[in-house]
Coordinates of C-alpha atoms in Angstrom, one line a residue:
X201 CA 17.3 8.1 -22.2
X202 CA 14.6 7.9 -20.1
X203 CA 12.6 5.0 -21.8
X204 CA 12.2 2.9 -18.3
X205 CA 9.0 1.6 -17.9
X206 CA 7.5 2.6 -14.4
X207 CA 4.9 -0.9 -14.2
X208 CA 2.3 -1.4 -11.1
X209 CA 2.3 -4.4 -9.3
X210 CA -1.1 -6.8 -8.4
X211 CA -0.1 -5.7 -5.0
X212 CA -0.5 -1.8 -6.3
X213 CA 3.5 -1.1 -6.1
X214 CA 4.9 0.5 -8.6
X215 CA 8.3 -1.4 -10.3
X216 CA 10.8 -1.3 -12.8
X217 CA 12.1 -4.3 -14.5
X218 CA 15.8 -5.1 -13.8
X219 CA 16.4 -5.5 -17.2
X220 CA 15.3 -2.6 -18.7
X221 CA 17.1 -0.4 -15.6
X222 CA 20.3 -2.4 -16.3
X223 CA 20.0 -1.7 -19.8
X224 CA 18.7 2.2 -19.1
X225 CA 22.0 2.7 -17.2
X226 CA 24.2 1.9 -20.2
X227 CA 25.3 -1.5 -18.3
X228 CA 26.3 -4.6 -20.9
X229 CA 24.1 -7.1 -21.1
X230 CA 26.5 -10.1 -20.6
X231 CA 27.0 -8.3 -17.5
X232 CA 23.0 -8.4 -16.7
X233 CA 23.0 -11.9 -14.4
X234 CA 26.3 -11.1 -12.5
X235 CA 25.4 -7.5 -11.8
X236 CA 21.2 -8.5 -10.5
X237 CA 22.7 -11.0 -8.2
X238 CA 25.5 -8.4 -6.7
X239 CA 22.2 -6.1 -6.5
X240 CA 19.9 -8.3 -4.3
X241 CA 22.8 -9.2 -2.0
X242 CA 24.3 -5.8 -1.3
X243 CA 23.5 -3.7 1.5
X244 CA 21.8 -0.2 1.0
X245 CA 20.4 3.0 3.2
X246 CA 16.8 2.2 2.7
X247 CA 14.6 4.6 4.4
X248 CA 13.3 2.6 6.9
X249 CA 17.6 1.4 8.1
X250 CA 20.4 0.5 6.2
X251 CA 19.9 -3.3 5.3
X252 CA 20.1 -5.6 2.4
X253 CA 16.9 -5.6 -0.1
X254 CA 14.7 -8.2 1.3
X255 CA 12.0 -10.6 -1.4
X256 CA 8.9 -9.7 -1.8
X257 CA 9.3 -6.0 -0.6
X258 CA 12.1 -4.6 -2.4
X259 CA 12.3 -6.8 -5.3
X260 CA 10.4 -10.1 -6.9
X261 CA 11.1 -12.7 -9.1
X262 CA 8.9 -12.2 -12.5
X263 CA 6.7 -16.0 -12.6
X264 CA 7.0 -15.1 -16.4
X265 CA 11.0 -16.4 -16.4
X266 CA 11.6 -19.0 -18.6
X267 CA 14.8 -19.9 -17.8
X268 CA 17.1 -20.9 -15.0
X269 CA 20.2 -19.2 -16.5
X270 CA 18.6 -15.4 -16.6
X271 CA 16.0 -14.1 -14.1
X272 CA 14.1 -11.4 -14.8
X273 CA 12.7 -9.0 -11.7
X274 CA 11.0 -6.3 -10.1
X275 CA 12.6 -3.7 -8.2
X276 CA 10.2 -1.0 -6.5
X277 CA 11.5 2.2 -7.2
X278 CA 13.0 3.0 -4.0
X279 CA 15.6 -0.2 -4.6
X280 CA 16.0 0.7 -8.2
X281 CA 16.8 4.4 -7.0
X282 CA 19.5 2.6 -5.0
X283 CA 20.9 0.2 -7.0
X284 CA 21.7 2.7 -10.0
X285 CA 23.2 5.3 -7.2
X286 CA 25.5 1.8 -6.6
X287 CA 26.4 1.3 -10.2
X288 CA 29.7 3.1 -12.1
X289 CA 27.4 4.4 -15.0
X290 CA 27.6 7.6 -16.0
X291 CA 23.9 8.1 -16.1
X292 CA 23.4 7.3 -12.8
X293 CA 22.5 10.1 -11.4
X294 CA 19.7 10.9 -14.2
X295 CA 18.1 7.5 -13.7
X296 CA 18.6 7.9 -10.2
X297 CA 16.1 11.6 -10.5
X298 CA 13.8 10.0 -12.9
X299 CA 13.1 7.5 -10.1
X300 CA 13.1 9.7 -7.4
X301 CA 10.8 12.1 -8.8
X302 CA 8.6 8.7 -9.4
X303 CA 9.0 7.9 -5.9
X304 CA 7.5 11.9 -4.5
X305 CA 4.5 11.3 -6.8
X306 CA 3.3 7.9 -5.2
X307 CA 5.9 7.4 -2.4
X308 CA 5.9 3.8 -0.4
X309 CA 6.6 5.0 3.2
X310 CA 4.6 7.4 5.2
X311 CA 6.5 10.8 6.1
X312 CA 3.5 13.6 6.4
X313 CA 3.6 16.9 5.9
X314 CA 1.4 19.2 8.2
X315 CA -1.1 19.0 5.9
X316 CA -0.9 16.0 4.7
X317 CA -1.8 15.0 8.5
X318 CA -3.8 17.4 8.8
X319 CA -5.8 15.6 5.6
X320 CA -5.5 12.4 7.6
X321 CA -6.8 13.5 10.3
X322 CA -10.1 14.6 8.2
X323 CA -10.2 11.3 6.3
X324 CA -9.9 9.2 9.8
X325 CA -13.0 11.6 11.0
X326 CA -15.0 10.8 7.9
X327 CA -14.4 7.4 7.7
X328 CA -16.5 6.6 10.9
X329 CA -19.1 6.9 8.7
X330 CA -20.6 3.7 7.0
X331 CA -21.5 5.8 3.6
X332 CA -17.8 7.6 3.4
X333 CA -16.7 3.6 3.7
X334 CA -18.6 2.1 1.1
X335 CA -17.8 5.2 -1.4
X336 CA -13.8 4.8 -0.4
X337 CA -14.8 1.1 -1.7
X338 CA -16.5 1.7 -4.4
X339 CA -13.6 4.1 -5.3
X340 CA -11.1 1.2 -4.8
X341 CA -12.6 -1.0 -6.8
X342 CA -12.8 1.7 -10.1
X343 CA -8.8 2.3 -9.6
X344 CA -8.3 -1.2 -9.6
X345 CA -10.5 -3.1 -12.4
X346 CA -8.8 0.1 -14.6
X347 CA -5.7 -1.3 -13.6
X348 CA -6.0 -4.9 -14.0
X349 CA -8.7 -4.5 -16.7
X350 CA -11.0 -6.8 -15.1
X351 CA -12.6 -6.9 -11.5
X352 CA -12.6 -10.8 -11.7
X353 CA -10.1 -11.3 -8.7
X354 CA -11.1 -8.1 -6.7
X355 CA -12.8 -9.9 -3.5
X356 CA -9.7 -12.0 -3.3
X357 CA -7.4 -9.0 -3.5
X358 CA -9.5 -7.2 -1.3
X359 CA -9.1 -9.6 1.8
X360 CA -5.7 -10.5 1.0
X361 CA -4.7 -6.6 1.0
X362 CA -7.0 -4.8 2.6
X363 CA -9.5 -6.4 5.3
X364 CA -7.1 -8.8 5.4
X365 CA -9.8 -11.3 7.0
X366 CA -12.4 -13.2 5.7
X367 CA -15.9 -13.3 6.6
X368 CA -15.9 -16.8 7.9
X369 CA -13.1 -15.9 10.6
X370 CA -15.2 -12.7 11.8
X371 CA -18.0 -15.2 12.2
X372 CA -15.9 -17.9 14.3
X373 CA -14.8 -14.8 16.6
X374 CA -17.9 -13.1 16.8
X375 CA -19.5 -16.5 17.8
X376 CA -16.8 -16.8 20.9
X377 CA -17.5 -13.7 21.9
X378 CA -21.2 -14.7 21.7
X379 CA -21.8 -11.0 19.8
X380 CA -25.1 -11.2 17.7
X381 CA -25.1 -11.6 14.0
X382 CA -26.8 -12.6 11.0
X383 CA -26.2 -14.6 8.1
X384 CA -27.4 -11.5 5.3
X385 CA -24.5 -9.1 7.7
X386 CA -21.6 -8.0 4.9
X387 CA -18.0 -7.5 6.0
X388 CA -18.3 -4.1 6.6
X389 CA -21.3 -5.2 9.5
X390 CA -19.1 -7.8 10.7
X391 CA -16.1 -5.9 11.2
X392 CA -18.2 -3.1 13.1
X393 CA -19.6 -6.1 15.3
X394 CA -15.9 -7.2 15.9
X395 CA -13.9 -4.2 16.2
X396 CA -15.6 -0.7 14.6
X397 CA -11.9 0.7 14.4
X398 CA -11.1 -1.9 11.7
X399 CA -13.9 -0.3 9.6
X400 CA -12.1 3.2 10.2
X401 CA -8.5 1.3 9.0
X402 CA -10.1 -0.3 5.7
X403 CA -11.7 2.7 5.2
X404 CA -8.5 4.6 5.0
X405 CA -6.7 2.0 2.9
X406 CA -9.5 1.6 0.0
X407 CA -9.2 6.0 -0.1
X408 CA -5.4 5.8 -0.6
X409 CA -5.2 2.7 -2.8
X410 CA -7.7 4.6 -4.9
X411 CA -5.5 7.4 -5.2
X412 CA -2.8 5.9 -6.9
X413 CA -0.9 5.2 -3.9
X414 CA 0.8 1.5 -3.4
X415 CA -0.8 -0.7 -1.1
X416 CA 1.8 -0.7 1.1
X417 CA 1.7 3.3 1.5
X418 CA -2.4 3.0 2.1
X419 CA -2.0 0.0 4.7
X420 CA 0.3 2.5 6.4
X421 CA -1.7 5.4 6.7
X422 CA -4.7 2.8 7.5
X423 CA -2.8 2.1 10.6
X424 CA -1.9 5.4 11.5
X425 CA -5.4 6.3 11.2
X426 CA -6.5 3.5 13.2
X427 CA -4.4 5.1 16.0
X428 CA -5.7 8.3 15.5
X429 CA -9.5 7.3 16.1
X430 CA -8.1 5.5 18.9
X431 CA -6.9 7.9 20.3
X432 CA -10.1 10.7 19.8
X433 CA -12.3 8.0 20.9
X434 CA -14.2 8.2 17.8
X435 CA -17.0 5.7 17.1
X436 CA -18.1 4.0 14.1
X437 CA -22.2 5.3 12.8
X438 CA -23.8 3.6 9.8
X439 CA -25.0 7.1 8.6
X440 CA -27.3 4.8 5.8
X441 CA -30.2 5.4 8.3
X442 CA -29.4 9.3 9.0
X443 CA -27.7 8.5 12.1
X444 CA -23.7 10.1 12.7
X445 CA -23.9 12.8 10.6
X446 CA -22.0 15.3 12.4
X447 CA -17.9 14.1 13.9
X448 CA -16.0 15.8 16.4
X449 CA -13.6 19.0 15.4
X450 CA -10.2 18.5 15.2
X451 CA -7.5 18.4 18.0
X452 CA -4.3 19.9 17.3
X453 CA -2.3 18.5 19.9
X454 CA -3.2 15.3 18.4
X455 CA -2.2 16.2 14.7
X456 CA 1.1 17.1 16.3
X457 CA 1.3 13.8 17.8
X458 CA 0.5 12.0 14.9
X459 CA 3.0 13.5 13.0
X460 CA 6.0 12.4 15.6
X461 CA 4.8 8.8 15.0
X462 CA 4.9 9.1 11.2
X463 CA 8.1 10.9 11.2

């Protein structure tokens, strides 16, 4: 056992193909269609509510299916966890492990530790710095042309996933607001012009993501950290000229509430 494929996503999710975790749990293949469609209809205790799977989130249709008679797809691994726990095989409950120990390493919903918000917390602090930004970035951008293999599609990916703007739309707002900016300005300069905590939430996503962790999981914690500085009042430095080097100590009483809202 054990040969299921855990595969990443363009989206940085990590998924198993329904196939091979029909076939890993010693289900027939005739079977295959009948069971995939049961499995995308039922209901299941996701951790975010009991519900049924919903497209695009839980599970995707591969564009690679050739036929209209069998459909291959994607679960993420918290669905596939699910789904085997739902079938009769009687190596359910391995499968079912396998996946959840996948899941620990690079889970897709936020639920910190102490420390890990107490790392948070550090990583929203350091991110008000320009440089710390541009490194997460650069990071980012390694993890994901090692990935893919190529980095032909990364400013594409990057707005669609990350900054989730584009630089013509921070222009049109920044130019109602009738905020100052020039035409050589970068994202980065435009989001601090528009809203400096943005630079603090992309920050925080491009770290994650450049961890391992799924997009989803990073855009999280970006918005959890967004939050945070909120809530410290942090500002936003570009440290490239020497200026912000030094950020304020942490609170505790603020750790402790930032772990009720990730809970």
């Amino acid at each position: 056992m054990m040969d299921l494929t855990i595969r990443v996503s363009k989206k940085g999710t990590r998924v198993v193909k329904a196939s091979e975790l029909h076939r890993e749990l010693g289900l027939a293949d005739h079977h295959y269609q009948a069971n995939v469609r049961g499995w995308i209809k039922d209901v299941y205790q996701f951790a975010d509510g009991i519900r049924k799977p919903v497209g695009m989130q839980d599970y995707a249709r591969s564009p690679h299916t050739k036929t209209d008679v069998v459909h291959e797809y994607y679960f993420n691994l918290e669905f596939a966890r699910l789904v085997a726990l739902s079938t009769k095989s009687k190596v359910k409950q391995a499968v079912a492990t396998k996946l959840s120990k996948e899941e620990a390493v690079f889970p897709e919903n936020v639920q910190l530790t102490a420390e890990q918000t107490l790392e948070l917390l550090e990583q929203t602090k350091a991110m008000t710095r320009f440089s710390c930004q541009i490194a997460a970035e650069e990071r980012h951008l390694t993890t994901y042309t090692r990935r893919t293999g190529s980095a032909d599609y990364w400013n594409r990916y990057r707005v669609t996933n990350v900054v989730k703007t584009t630089m013509e739309e921070l222009r049109d707002c920044l130019t109602e607001r009738n905020v100052p900016f020039n035409r050589s300005h970068r994202v980065r300069e435009l989001l601090y012009r528009y809203d400096a905590l943005e630079c603090i939430r992309v920050g925080i996503v491009d770290h994650y993501a450049a961890q391992g962790y799924s997009i989803a999981y990073a855009t999280q914690l970006g918005k959890l950290a967004r939050e945070l500085a909120a809530t410290m009042q942090l500002e936003v430095t570009d440290d490239r000229q020497g200026e912000g080097l030094f950020t304020a100590p942490a609170d505790i009483d603020l750790v402790r509430q930032l772990q009720r809202v990730a809970a």
